[in-house]
PDB file of C-alpha atoms in Angstrom:
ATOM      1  CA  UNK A   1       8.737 -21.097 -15.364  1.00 60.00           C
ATOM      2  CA  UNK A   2      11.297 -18.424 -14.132  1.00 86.00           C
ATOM      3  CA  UNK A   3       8.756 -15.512 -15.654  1.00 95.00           C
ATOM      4  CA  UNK A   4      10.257 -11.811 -15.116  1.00 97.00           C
ATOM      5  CA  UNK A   5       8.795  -8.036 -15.676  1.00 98.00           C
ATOM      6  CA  UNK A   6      10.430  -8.288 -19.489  1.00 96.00           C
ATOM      7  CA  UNK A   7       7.941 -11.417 -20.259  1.00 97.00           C
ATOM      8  CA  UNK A   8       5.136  -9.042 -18.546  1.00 97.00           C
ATOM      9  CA  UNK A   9       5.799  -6.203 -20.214  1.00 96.00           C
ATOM     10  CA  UNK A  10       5.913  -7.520 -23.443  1.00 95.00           C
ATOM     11  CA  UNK A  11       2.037  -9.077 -23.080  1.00 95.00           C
ATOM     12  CA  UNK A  12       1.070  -5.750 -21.364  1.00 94.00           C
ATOM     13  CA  UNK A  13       2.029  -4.412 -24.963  1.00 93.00           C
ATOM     14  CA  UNK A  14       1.101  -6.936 -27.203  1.00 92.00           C
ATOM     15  CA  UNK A  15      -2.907  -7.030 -25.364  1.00 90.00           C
ATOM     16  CA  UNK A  16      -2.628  -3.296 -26.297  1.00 89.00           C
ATOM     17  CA  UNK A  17      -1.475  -4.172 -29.935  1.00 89.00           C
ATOM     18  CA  UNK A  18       1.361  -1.643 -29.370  1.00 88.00           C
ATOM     19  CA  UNK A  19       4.412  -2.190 -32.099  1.00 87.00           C
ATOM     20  CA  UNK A  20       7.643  -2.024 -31.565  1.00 83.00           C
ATOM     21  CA  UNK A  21       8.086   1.624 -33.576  1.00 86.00           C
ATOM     22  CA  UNK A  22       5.682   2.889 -30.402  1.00 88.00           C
ATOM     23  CA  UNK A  23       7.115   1.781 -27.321  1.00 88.00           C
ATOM     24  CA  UNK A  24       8.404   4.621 -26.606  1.00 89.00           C
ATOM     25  CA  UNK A  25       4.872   6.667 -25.371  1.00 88.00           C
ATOM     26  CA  UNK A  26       5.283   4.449 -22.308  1.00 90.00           C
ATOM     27  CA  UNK A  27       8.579   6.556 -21.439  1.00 91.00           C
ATOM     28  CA  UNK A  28       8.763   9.840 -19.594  1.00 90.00           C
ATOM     29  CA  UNK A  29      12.112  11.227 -19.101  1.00 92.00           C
ATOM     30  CA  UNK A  30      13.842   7.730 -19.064  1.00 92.00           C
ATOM     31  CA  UNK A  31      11.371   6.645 -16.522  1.00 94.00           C
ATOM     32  CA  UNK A  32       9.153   3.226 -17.683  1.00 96.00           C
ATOM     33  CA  UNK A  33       5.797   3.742 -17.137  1.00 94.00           C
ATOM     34  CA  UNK A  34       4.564   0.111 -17.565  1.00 96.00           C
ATOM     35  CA  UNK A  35       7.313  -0.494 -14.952  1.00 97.00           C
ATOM     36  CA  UNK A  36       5.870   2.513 -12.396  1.00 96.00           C
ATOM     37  CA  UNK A  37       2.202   0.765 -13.066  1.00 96.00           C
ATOM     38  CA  UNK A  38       3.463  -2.875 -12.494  1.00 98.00           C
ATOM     39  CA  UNK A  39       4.744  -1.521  -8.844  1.00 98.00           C
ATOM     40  CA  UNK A  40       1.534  -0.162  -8.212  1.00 97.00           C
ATOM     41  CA  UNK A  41       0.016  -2.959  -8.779  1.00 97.00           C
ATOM     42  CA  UNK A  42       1.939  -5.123  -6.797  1.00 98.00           C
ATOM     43  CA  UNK A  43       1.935  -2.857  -3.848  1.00 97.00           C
ATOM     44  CA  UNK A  44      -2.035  -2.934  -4.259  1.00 95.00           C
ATOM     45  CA  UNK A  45      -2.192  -6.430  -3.939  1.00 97.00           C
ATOM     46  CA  UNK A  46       0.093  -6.392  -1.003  1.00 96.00           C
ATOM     47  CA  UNK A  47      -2.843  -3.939   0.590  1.00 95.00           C
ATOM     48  CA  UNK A  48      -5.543  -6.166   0.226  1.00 96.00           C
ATOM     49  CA  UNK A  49      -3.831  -9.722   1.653  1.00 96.00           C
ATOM     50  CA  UNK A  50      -1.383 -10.439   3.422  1.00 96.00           C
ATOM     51  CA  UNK A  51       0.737 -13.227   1.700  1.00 96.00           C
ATOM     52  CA  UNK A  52       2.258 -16.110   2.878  1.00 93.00           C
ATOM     53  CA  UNK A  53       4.888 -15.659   0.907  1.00 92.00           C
ATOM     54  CA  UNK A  54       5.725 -12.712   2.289  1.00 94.00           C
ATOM     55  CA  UNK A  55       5.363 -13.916   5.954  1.00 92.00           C
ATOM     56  CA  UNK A  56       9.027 -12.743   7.892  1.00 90.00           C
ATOM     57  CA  UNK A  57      10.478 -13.283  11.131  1.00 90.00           C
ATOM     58  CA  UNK A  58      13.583 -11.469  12.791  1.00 89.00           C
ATOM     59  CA  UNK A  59      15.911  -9.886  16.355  1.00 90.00           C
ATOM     60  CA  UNK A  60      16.056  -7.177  16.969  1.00 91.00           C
ATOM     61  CA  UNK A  61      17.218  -4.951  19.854  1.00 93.00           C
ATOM     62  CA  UNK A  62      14.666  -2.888  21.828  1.00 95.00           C
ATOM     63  CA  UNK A  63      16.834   0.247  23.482  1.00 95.00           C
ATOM     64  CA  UNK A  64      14.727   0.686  26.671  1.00 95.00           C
ATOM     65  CA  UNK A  65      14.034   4.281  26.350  1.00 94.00           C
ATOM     66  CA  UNK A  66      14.641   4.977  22.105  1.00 95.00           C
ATOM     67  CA  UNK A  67      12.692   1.521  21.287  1.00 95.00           C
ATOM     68  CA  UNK A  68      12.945   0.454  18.031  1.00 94.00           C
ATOM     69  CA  UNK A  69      11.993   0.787  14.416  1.00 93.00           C
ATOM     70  CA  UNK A  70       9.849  -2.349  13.436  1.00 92.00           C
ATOM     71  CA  UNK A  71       8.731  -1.187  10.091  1.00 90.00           C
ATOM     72  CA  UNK A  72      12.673  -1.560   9.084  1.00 84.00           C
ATOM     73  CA  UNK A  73      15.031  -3.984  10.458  1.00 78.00           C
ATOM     74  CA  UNK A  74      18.270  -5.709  10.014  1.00 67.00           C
ATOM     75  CA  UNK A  75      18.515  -9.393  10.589  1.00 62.00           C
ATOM     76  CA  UNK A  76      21.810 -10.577  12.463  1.00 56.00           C
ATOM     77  CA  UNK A  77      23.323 -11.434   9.088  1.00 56.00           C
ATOM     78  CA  UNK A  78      23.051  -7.837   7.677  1.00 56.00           C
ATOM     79  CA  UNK A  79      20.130  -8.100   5.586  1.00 64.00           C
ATOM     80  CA  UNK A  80      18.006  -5.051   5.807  1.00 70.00           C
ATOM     81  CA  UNK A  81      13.609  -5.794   5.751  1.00 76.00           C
ATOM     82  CA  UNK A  82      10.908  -3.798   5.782  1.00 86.00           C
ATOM     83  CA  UNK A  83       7.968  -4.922   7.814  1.00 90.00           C
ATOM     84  CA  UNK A  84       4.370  -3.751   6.864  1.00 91.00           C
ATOM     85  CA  UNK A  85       2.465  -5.173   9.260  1.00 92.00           C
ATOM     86  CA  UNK A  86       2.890  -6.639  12.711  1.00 93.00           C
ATOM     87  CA  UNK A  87       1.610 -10.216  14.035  1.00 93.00           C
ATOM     88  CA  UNK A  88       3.503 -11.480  16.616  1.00 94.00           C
ATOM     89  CA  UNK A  89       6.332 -10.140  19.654  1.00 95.00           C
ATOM     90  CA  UNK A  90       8.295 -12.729  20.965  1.00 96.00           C
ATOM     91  CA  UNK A  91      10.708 -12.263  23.814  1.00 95.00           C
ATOM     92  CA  UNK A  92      14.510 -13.504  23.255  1.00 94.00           C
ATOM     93  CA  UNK A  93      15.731 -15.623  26.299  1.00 92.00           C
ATOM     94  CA  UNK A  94      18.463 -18.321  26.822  1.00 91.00           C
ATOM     95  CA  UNK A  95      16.449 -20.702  26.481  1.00 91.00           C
ATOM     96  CA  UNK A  96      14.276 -20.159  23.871  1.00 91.00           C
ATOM     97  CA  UNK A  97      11.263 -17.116  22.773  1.00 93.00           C
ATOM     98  CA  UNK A  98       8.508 -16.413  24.951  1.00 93.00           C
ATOM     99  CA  UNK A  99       5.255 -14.771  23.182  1.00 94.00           C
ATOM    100  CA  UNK A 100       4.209 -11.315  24.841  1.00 94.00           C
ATOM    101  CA  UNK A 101       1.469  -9.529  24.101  1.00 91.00           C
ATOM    102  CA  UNK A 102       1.802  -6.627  22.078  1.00 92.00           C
ATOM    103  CA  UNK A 103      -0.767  -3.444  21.810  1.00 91.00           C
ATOM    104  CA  UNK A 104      -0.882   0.248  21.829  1.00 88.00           C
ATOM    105  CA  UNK A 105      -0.863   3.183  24.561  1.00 84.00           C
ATOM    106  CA  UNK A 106      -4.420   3.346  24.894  1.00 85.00           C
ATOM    107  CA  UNK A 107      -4.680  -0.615  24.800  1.00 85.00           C
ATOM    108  CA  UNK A 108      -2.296  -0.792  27.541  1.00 81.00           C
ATOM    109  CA  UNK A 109      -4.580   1.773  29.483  1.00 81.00           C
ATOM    110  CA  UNK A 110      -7.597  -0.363  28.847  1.00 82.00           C
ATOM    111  CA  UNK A 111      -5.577  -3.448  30.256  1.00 76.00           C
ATOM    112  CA  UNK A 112      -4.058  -1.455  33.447  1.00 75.00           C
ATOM    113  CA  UNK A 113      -8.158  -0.678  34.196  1.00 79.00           C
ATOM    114  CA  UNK A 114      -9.661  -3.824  33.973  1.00 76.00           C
ATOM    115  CA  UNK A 115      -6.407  -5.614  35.923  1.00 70.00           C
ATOM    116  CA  UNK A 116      -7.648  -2.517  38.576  1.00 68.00           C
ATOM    117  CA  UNK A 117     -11.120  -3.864  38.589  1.00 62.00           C
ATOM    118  CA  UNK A 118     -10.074  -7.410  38.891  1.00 54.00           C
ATOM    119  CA  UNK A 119      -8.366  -6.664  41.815  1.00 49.00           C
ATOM    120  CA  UNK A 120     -11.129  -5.109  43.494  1.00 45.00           C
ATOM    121  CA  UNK A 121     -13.238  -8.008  42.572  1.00 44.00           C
ATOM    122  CA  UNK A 122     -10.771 -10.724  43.713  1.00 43.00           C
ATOM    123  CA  UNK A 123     -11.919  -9.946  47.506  1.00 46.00           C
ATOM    124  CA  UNK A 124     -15.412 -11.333  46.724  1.00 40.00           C
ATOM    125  CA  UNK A 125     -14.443 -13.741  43.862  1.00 41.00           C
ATOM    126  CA  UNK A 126     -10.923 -15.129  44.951  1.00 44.00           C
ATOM    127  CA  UNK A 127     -11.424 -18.756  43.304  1.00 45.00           C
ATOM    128  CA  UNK A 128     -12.488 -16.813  39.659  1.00 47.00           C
ATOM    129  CA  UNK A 129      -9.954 -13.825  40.213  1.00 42.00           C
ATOM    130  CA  UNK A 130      -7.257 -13.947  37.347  1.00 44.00           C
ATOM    131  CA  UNK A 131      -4.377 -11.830  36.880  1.00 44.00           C
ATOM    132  CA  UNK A 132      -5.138 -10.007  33.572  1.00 42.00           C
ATOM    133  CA  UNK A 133      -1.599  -8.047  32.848  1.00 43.00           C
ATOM    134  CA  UNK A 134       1.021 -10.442  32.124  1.00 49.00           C
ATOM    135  CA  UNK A 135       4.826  -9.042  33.100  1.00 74.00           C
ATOM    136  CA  UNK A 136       5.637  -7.453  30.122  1.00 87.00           C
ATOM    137  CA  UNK A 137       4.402  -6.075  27.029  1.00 90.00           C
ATOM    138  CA  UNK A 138       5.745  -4.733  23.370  1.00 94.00           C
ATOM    139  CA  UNK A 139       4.168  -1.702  23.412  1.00 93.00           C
ATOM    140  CA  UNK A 140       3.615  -0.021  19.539  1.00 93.00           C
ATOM    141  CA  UNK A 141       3.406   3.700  18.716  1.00 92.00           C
ATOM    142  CA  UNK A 142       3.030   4.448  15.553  1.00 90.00           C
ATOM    143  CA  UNK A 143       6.342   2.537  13.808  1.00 92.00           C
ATOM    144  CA  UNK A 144       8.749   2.150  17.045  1.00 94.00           C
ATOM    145  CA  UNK A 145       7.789  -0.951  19.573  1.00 95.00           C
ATOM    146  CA  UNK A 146       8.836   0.169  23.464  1.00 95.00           C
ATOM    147  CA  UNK A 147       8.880  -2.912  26.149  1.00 95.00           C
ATOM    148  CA  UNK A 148       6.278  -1.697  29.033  1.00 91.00           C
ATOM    149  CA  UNK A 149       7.553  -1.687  32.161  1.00 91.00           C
ATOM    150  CA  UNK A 150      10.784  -0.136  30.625  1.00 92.00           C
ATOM    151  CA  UNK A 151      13.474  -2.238  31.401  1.00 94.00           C
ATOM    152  CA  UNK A 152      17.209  -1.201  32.914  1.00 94.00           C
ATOM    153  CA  UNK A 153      18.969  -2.401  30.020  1.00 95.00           C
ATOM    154  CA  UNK A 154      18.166  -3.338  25.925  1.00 96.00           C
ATOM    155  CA  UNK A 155      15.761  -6.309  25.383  1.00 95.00           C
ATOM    156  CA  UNK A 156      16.067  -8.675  22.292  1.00 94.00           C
ATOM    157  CA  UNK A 157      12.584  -9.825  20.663  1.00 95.00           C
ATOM    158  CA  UNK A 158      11.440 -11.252  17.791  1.00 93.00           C
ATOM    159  CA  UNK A 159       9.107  -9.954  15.374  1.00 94.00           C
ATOM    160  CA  UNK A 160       6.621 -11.902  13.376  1.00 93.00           C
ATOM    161  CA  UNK A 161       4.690 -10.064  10.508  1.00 93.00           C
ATOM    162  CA  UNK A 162       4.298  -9.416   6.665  1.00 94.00           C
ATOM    163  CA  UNK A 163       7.224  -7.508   4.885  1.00 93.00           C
ATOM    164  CA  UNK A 164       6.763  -5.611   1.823  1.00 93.00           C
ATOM    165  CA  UNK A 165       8.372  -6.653  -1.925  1.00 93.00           C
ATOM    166  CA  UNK A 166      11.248  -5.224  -3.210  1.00 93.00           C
ATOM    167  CA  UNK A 167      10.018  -3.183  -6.108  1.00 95.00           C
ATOM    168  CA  UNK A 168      10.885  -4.826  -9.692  1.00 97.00           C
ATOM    169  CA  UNK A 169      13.417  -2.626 -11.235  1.00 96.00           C
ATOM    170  CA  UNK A 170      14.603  -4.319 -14.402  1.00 94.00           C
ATOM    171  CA  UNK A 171      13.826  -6.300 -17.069  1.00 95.00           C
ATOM    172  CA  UNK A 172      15.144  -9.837 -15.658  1.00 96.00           C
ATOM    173  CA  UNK A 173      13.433  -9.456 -12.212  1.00 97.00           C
ATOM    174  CA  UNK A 174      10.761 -11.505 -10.838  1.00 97.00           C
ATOM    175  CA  UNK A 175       9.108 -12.333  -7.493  1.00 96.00           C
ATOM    176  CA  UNK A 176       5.996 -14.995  -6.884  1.00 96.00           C
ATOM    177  CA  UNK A 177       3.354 -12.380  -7.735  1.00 97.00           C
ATOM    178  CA  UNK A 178       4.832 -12.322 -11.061  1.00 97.00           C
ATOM    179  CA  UNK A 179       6.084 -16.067 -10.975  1.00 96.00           C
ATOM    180  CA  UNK A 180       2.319 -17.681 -10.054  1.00 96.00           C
ATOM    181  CA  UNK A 181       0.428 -14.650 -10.165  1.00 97.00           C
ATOM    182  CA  UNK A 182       0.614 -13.561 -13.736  1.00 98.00           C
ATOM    183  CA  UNK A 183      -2.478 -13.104 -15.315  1.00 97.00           C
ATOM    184  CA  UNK A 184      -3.783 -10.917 -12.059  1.00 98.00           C
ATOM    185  CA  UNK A 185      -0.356  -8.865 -12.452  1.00 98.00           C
ATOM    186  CA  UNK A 186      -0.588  -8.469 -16.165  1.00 97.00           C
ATOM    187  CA  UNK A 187      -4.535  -7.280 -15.784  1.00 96.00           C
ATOM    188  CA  UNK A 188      -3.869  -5.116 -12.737  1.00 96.00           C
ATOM    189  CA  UNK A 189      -1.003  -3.625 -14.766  1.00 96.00           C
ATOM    190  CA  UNK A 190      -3.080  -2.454 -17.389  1.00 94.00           C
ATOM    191  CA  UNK A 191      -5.699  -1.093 -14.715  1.00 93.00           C
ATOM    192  CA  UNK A 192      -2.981   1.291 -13.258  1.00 93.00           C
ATOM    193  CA  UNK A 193      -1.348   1.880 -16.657  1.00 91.00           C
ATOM    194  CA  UNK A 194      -4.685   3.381 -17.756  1.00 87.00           C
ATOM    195  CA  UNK A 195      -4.684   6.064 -14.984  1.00 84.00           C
ATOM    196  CA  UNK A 196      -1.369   7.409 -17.453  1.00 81.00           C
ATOM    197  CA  UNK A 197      -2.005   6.996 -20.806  1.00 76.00           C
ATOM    198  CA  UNK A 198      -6.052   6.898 -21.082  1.00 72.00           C
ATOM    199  CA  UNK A 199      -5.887   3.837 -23.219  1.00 64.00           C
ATOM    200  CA  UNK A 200      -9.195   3.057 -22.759  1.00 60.00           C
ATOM    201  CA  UNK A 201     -12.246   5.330 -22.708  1.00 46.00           C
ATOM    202  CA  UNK A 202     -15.843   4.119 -22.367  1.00 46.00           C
ATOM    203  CA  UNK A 203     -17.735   6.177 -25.239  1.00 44.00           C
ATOM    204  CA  UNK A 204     -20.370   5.191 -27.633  1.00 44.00           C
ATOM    205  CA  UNK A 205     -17.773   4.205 -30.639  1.00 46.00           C
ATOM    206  CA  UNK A 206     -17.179   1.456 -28.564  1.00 45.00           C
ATOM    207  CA  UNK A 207     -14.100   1.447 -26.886  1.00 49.00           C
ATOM    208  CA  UNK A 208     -13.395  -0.818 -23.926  1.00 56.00           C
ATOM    209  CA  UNK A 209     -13.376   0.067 -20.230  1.00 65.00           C
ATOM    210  CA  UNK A 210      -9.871  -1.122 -18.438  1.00 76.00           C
ATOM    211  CA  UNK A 211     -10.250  -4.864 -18.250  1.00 89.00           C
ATOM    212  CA  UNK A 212     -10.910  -4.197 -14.134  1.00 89.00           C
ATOM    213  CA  UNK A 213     -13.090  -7.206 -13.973  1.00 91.00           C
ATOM    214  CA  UNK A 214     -10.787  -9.870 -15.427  1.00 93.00           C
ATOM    215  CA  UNK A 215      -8.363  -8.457 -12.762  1.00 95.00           C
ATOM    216  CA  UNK A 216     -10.793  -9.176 -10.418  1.00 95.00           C
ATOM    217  CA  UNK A 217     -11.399 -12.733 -11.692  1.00 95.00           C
ATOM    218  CA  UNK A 218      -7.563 -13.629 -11.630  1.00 96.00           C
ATOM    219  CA  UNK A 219      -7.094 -11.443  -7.926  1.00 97.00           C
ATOM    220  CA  UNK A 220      -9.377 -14.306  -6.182  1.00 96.00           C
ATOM    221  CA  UNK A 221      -7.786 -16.964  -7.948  1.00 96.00           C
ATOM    222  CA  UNK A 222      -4.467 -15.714  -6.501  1.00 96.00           C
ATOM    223  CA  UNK A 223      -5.546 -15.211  -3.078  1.00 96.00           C
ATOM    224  CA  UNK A 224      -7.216 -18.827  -3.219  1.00 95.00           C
ATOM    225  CA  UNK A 225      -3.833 -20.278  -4.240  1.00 94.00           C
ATOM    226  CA  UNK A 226      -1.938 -17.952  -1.741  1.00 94.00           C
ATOM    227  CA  UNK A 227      -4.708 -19.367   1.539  1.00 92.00           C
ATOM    228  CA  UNK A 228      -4.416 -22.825   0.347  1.00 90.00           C
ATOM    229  CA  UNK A 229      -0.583 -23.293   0.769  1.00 83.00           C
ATOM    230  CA  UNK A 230      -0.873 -23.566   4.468  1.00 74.00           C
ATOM    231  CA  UNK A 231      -5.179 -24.595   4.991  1.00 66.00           C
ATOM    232  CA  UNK A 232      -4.287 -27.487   3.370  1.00 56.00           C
ATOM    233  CA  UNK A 233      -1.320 -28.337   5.207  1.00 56.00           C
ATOM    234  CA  UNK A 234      -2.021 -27.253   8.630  1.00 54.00           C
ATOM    235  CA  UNK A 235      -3.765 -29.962  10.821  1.00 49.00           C
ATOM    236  CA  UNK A 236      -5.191 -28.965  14.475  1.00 49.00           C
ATOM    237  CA  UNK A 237      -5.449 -31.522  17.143  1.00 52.00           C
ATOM    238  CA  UNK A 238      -9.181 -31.600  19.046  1.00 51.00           C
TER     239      UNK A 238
END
């Protein structure tokens, strides 16, 4: 289908019977407000679900007492991501990744306790006594990752999580929101594009509310697509 912003743009105006002539009362100052909307959009939907699609793995090097940035990172071949959320921490080693747990400060604390009250417990218990803290973790403050205990020297991991779009910025760009996604983007877009121009206002002559419930309709249908690419493909053993 190869649909871009231009294609959207053009039904955002035609559903608001805009003509050509008027186009221009969606620019301020050069900028493109049906553009500015469309991002908002798309950054809403990236709020709500996380998307396969946007699913992201990559190295990077932990310095042991600076950590590192893991909301934006540079894969080995140069190419710069932004991560929005965090799923897994993988340690880098020779021969092969290890998963390690990953958690915050006061997490860790919570761990350190209870591995303090196994302990105690192991002297009565000793066949159920496990070790609860594993050798090392990836320990997140706010957007930096630290390894815990803090190594002597820089530690490779790899990152697993959900990265965010690139925002569109012209009229031939696309991404799969736009590409399978269309009808929620075009309705969403409208939504936002209300909160500028007050195209529709709810008063007794009878004009329409912001069509907020056929974006709803088409936002399900997109995030039953988006879950079905893997549910249907991924097959667990009992």
């Amino acid at each position: 289908m190869n649909r871009n912003y231009l294609e959207l743009r053009d039904a955002v105006l035609q559903y608001l019977q805009v003509p050509t002539s008027d186009e221009a009362m969606f620019t301020r100052n050069s900028t493109d407000l049906i553009l500015v909307a469309t991002n908002n959009a798309l950054r809403t939907a990236q709020k709500r679900h996380d998307f396969n699609y946007l699913l992201h793995t990559a190295q990077v090097t932990v310095d042991p007492s600076l950590g590192v940035d893991w909301t934006s990172i540079t894969n080995p071949e140069g190419t710069g991501t932004t991560l929005r959320r965090l799923e897994c921490v993988f340690l880098v080693q020779d021969t092969g990744v290890l998963p390690i747990r990953w958690m915050t400060r006061a997490h860790l604390a919570n761990e350190v306790l209870r591995s303090n009250d196994r302990s105690v417990a192991r002297e009565w218990y000793p066949t159920d006594a496990v070790e609860y803290v594993t050798d090392q973790y990836a320990l997140v403050e706010g957007n930096k990752i630290y390894i815990h205990p803090k190594p002597d020297t820089a530690t490779t991991v790899e990152l697993t999580g959900y990265k965010w779009l690139a925002d569109l910025a012209g009229n031939t760009d696309t991404n799969f929101v736009v590409e399978f996604g269309f009808d929620w983007l075009m309705w969403q877009t409208l939504v936002e594009l209300n909160y500028f121009t007050k195209q529709f206002v709810a008063r007794q002559e009878g004009n329409l509310p912001p069509p907020t419930q056929m974006a709803e309709r088409a936002w399900l249908d997109l995030v039953d697509w988006d879950n079905a690419l893997f549910e249907k493909q991924v097959h667990f053993l009992d």
